[in-house]
XYZ file of C-alpha atoms in Angstrom:
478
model
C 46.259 -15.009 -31.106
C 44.873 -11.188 -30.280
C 41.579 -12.669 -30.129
C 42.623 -15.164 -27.658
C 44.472 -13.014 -25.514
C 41.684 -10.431 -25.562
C 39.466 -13.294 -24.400
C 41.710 -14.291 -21.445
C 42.026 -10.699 -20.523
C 38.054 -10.633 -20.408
C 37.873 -13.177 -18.164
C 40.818 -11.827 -15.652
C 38.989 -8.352 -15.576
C 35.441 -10.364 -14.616
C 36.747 -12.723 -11.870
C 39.087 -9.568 -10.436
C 35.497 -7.493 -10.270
C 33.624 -10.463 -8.952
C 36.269 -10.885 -5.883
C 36.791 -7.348 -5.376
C 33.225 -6.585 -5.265
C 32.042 -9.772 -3.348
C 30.825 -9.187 -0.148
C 33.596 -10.098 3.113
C 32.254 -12.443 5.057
C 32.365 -11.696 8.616
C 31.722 -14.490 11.622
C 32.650 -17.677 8.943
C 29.121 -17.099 7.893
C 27.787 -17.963 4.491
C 25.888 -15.868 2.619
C 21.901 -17.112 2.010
C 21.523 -19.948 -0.529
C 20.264 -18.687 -3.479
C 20.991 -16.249 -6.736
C 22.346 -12.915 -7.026
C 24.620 -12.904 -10.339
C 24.908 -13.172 -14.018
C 23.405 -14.761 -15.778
C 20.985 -16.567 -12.896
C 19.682 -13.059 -11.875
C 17.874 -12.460 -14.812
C 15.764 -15.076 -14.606
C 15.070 -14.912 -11.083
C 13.506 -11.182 -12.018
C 11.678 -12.293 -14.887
C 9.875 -15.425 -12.703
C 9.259 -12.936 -10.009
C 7.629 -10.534 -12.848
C 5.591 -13.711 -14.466
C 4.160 -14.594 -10.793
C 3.010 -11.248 -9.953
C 1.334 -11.560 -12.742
C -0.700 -13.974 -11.538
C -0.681 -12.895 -8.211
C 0.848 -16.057 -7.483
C 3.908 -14.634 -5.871
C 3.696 -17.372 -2.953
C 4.513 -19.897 -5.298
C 7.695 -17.876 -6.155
C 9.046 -18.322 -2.891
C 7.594 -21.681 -1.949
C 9.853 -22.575 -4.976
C 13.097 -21.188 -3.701
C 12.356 -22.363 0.472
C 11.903 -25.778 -0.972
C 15.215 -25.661 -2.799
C 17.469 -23.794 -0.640
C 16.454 -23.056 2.826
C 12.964 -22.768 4.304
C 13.806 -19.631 6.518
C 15.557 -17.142 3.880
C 16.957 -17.203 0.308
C 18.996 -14.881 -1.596
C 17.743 -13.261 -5.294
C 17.718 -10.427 -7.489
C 14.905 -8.578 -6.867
C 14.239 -4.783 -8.686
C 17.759 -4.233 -9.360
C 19.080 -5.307 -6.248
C 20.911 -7.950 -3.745
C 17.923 -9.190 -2.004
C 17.419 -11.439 0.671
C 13.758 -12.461 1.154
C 12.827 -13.743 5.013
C 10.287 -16.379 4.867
C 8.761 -17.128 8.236
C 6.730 -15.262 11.373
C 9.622 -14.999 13.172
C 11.683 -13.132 10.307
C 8.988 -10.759 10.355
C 8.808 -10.348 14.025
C 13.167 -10.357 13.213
C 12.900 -7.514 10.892
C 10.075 -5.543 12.805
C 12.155 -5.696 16.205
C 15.114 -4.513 14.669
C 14.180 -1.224 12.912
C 16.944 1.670 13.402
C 19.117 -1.352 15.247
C 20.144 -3.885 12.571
C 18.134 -2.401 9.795
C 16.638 0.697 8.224
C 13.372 1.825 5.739
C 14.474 1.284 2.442
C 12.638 2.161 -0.813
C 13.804 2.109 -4.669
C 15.389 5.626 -5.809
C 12.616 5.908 -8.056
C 10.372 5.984 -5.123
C 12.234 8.818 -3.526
C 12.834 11.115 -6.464
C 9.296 11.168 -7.445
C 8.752 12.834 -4.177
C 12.080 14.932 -4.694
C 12.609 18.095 -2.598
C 11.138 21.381 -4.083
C 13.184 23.981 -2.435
C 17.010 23.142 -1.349
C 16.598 25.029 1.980
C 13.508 22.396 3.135
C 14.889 20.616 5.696
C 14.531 17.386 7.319
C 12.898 18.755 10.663
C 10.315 20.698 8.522
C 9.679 17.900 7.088
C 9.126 15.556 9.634
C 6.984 18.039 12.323
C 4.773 18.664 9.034
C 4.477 14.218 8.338
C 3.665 13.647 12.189
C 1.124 16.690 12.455
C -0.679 14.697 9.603
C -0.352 11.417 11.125
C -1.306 12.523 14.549
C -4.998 13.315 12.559
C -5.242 10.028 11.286
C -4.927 7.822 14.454
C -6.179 9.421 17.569
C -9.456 7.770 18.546
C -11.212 10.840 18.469
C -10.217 11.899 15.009
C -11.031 8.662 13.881
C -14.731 9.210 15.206
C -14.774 12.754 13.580
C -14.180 10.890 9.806
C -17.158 8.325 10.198
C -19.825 10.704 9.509
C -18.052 12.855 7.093
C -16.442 9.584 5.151
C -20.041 8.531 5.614
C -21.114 11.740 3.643
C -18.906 11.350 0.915
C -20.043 7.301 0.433
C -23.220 8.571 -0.220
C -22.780 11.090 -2.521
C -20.429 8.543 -4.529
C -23.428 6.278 -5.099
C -25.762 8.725 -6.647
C -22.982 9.813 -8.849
C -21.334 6.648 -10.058
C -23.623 3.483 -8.779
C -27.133 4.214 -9.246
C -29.427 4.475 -12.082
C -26.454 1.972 -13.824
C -26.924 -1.594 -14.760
C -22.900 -2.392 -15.028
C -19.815 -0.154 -13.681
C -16.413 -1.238 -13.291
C -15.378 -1.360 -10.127
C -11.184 -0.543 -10.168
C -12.011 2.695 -11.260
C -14.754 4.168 -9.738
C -13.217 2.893 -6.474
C -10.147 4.899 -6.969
C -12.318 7.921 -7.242
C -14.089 7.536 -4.517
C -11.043 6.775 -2.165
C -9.403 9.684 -3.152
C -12.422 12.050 -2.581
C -12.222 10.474 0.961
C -8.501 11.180 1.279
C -8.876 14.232 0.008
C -12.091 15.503 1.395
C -10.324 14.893 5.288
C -6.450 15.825 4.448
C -7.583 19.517 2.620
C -11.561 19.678 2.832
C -11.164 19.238 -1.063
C -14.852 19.299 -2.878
C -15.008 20.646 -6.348
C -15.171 18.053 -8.638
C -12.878 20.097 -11.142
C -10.022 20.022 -8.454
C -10.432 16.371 -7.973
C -10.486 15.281 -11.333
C -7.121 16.833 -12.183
C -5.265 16.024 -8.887
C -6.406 12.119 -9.863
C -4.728 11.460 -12.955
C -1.472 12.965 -11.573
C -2.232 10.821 -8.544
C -2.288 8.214 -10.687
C 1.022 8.716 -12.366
C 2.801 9.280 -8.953
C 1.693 5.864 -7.872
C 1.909 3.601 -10.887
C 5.680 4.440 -11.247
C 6.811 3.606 -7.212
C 9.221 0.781 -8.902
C 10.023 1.980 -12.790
C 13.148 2.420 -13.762
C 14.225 6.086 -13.079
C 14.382 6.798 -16.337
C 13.515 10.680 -16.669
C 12.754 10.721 -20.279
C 9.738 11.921 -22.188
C 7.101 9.244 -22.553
C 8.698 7.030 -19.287
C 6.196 6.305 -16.504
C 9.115 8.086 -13.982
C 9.257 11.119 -16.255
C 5.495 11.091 -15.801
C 5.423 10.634 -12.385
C 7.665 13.350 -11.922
C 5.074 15.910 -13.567
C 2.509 14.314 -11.854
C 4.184 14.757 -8.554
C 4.933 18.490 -9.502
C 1.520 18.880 -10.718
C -0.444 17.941 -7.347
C 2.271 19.822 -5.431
C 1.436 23.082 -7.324
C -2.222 22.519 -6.522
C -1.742 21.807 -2.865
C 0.458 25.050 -2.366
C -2.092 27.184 -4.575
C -4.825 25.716 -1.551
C -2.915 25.954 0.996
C -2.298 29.762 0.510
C -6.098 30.814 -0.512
C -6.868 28.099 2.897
C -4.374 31.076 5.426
C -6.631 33.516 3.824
C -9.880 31.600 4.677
C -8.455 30.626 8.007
C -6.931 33.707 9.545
C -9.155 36.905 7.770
C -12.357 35.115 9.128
C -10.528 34.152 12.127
C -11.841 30.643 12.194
C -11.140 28.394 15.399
C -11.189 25.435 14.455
C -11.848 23.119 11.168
C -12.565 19.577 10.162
C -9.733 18.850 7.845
C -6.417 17.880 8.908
C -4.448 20.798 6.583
C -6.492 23.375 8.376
C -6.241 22.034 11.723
C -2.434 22.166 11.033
C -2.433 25.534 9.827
C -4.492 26.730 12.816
C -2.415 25.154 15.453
C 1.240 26.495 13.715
C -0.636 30.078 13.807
C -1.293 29.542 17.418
C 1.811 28.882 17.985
C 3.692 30.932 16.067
C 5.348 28.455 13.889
C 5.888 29.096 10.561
C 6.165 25.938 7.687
C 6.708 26.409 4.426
C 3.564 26.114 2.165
C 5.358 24.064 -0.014
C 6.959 21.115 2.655
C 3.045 20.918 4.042
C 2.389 20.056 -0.226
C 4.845 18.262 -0.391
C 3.292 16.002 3.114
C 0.190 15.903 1.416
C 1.305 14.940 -2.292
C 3.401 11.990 -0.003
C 0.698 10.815 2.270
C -2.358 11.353 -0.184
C -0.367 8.719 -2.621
C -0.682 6.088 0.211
C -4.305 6.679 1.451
C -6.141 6.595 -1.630
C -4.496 3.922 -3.907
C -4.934 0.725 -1.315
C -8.305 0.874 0.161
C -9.345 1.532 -3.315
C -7.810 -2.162 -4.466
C -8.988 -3.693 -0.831
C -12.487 -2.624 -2.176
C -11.630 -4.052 -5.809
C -11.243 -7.362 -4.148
C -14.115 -7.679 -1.929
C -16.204 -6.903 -4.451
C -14.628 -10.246 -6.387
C -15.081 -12.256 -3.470
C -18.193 -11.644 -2.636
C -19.915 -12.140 -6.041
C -17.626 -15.485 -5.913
C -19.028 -16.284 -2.377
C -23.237 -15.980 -2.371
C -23.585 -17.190 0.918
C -20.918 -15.182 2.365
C -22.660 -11.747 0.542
C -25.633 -12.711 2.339
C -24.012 -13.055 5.602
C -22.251 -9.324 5.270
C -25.965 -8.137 3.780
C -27.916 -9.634 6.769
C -25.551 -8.066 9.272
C -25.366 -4.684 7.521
C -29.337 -4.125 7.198
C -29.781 -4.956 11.346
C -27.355 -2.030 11.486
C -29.334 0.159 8.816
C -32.322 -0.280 10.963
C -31.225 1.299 13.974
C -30.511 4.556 11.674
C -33.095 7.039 11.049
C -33.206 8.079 7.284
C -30.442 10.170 6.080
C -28.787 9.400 9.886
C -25.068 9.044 9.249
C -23.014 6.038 10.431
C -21.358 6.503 13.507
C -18.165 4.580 15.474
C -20.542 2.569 17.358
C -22.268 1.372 14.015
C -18.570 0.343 12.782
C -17.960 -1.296 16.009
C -21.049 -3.980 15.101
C -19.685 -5.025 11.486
C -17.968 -7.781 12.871
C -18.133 -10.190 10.012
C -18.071 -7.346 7.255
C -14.618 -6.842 9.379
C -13.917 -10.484 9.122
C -14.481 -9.996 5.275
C -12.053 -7.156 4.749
C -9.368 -9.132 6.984
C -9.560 -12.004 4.983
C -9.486 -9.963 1.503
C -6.258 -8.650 3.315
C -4.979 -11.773 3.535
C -5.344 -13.376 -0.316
C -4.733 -10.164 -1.897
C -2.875 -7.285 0.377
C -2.479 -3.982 -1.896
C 1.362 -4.330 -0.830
C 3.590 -7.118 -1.135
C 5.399 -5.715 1.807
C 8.636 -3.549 2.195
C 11.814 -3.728 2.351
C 14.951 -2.953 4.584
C 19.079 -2.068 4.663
C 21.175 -3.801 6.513
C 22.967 -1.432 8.265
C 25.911 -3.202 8.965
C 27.616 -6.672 8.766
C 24.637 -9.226 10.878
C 23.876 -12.835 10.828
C 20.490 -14.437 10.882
C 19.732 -17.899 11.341
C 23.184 -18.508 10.373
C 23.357 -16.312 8.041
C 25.614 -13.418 6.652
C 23.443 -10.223 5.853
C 26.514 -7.999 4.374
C 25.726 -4.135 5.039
C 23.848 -2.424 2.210
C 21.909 -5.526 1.259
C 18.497 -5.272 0.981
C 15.570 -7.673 3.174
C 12.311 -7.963 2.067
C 9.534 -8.889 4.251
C 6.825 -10.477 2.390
C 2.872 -11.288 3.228
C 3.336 -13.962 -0.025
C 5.871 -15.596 2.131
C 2.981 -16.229 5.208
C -0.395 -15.149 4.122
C -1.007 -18.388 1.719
C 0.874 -20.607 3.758
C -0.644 -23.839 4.650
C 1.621 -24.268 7.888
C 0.271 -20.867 8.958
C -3.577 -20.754 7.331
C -5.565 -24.048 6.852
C -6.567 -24.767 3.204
C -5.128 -20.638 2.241
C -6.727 -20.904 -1.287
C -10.028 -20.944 0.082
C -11.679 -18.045 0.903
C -12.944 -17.835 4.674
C -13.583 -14.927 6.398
C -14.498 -17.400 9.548
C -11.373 -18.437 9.789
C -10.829 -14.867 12.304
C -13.603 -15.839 13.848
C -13.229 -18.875 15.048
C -10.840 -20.033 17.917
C -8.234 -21.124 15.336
C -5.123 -19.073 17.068
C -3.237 -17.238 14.156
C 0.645 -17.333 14.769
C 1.922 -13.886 15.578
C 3.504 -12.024 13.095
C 1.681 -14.409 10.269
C -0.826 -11.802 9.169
C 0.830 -8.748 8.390
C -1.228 -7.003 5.696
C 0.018 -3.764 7.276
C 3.573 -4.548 8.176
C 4.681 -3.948 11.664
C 7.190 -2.391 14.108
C 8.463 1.358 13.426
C 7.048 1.503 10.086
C 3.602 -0.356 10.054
C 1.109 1.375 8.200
C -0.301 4.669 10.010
C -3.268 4.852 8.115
C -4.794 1.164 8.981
C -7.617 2.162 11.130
C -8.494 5.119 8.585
C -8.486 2.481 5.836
C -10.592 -0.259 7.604
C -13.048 2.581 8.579
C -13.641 3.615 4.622
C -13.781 0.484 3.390
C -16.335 -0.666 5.882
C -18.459 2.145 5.159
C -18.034 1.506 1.723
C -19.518 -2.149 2.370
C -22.413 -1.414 4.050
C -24.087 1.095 1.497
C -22.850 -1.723 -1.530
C -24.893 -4.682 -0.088
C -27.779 -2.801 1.380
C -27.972 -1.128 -2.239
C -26.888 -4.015 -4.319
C -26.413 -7.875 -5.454
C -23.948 -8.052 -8.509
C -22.329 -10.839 -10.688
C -18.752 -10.402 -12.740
C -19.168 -9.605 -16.144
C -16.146 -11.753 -16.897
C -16.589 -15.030 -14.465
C -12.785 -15.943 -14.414
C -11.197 -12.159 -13.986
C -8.787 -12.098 -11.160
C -6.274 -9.783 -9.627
C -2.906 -9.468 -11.138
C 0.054 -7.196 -9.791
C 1.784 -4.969 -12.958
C 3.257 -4.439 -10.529
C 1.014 -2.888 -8.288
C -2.094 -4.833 -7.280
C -5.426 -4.280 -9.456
C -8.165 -6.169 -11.514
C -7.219 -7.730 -14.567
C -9.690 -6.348 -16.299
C -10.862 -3.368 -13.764
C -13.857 -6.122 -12.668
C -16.758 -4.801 -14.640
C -20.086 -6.287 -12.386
C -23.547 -6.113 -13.163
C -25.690 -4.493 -10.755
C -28.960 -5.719 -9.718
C -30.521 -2.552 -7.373
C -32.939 -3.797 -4.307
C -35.723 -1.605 -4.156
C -35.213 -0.389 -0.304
């Protein structure tokens, strides 16, 4: 009879948390179709896990826009209530309505592995320090300033890690040789010693964005958190030995963006704390270096899956390479002509964007197509949900970098490999110009072949070759 009763009182104490918790509706509007409880959550979660990896996460939502509602479904999604738009216009929705409807959202893990070193940082140190950076990244002229010195550091990857070899593996050595970029033109880093321990921490940082936030020994947060401490101890140990360099020799000007920043605070008198300018570059350095590096993963795949493509994106980098002298560095006018190589990246972008996409928090009570979006939720903008969509991108399983060059017109907000609105990616144009650069010295230097013919890309959860794509190199003799 106690067991019963202990039963019944179970039950009570479930269905009086489920009501009290549940969401009020506002407007008579339902909530999206789909799942967000126990035990239905659960396996939402683990199919999500099992189709990212496979990188098949388009199949996850056709699944769900099929069943429920071809605009915008409800799940469970890394620990939270999730509602995942589905079309161009929710994009365009989302994009439109940053600050308004919605805000930047990002799992606590994110945020704590970036977590504050000194109380008294504050928010407005922060943020003159994050759009000093940004400001170096995406003014035309600073753009043109990178070419020849990204061009520099292309070069000197090759000797090191591509020639004289008959096989490398390509996941790797790629994320070396973005993050000598990255941090070549953020801090004018060059030893080799310094690089090779900032990467590994680098490493950590990134590879725990969505873990739990478990801060135990051993956990891939507790990790990241050293890592993240780590690089920030370097960066302030540079930035204080860079004053010295800087203001003793009375330099005027610099071709790194941490100098430039230093130089133009001492001109005007403003003071930042070494360690929110580490903590900026720890931050920004985590973006720029861990997507091109995958973008470059996966044109390698495709183009030792696509012969006559290779050839294309060889034949219209070596008309370039003879307008260049020897030794001449590549310039923003030489970019400017790699239309199909450009065509190539776009369409790697599309089948396999380093990002899924980002997410959102509904700010208060708002309806969407119907809708109810209760405040706090969480919306997720997706490429899955557009990129492979055949209503969107003829025959999306195929790989066709024509299809941008052709008069096909590509519905707005249906490629969004960099997001959009407030929050699109500020480091796009840096990105397409390293991975371009990257491209031409590959194919006038090299034809290769996958060592394993069937290795693909697979998202654990962030986006990266099964098997790190091992080719084997066959050198032209130029």
């Amino acid at each position: 009879m106690e067991l019963f009763l202990l039963s019944v009182l179970l039950i009570l104490t479930v269905f009086c948390f489920y009501y009290l918790f549940k969401p009020k509706q506002t407007q008579n509007a339902p909530l999206p179709p789909g799942h967000v409880h126990w035990p239905q959550k659960i396996f939402e979660t683990l199919d999500y896990i099992s189709k990212a990896r496979t990188n098949t996460i388009h199949k996850f939502i056709a699944a769900r826009k099929n069943k429920y509602n071809t605009k915008l479904f409800k799940t469970s999604h890394i620990g939270q209530n999730m509602v995942f738009l589905c079309t161009p216009e929710g994009n365009k929705f989302l994009f439109a309505n940053d600050y308004k409807l919605v805000r930047s959202w990002w799992p606590i893990t994110f945020l704590r592995v970036f977590e504050n070193a000194e109380e008294e940082i504050t928010p407005e140190q922060v943020l003159r320090a994050r759009k000093q950076f940004l400001s170096s990244f995406n003014e035309p002229e600073a753009l043109a300033k990178h070419v020849g010195i990204t061009d520099e550091v292309v070069k000197d990857h090759f000797k090191l890690f591509w020639d004289g070899s008959d096989e490398v593996t390509v996941y790797p050595i790629a994320r070396k040789l973005t993050f000598a970029i990255s941090c070549r033109l953020l801090a004018d880093i060059r030893d080799r010693e310094i690089l090779d321990e900032l990467l590994p921490a680098m490493g950590d940082v990134v590879a725990a964005f969505f873990a739990l936030p478990i801060n135990l020994p051993g956990t891939k947060f507790n990790r990241a958190v050293k890592g993240s401490r780590k690089c920030r101890k370097i960066f302030v140990d540079i930035i204080k030995q860079r004053k010295i360099d800087l203001f003793e020799k009375d330099r005027k000007e610099a071709n790194d963006v941490l100098s430039n920043i230093l130089l133009e605070n001492h001109r005007d008198g403003i003071e930042t704390k070494d360690v929110v300018l580490a903590k900026n570059l720890v931050s920004l350095l985590s973006a720029a270096f861990d997507n091109p590096s995958v973008t470059i993963v996966s044109i390698i795949k495709n183009l030792a899956e696509n012969p006559e493509i290779y050839a294309r994106v060889r034949s219209e980098q070596l008309e370039i390479a003879k307008g260049k002298a020897p030794g001449e560095n590549l310039t923003m006018e030489d970019l400017k002509k790699m239309k199909f190589s450009m065509n190539v990246l776009s369409e790697s972008l599309r089948m396999e964007a380093p990002a899924s996409g980002t997410f959102r928090e509904a700010l208060n009570d708002f309806t969407y197509e119907g809708y109810l979006i209760p405040k706090g939720w969480k919306v997720h903008w997706s490429v899955h949900a557009t990129h492979r969509n055949p209503q969107y991108f003829k025959d999306p399983e195929k790989f066709d970098p024509s299809r941008f060059e052709r008069n096909d017109p590509i519905v707005p907000y249906s490629y969004v490999p960099f997001g959009g609105g407030h929050h699109i990616c500020p480091g796009k144009d840096f990105a397409k110009l390293q991975i371009l650069i990257f491209i031409h010295h590959v194919v006038k230097k090299f034809n290769w072949e996958k060592v394993n013919p069937d290795e693909q890309m697979v998202r654990v959860p962030n986006l990266k070759a099964a098997k790190g794509l091992p080719v084997r190199l066959y050198p032209y003799n130029n």
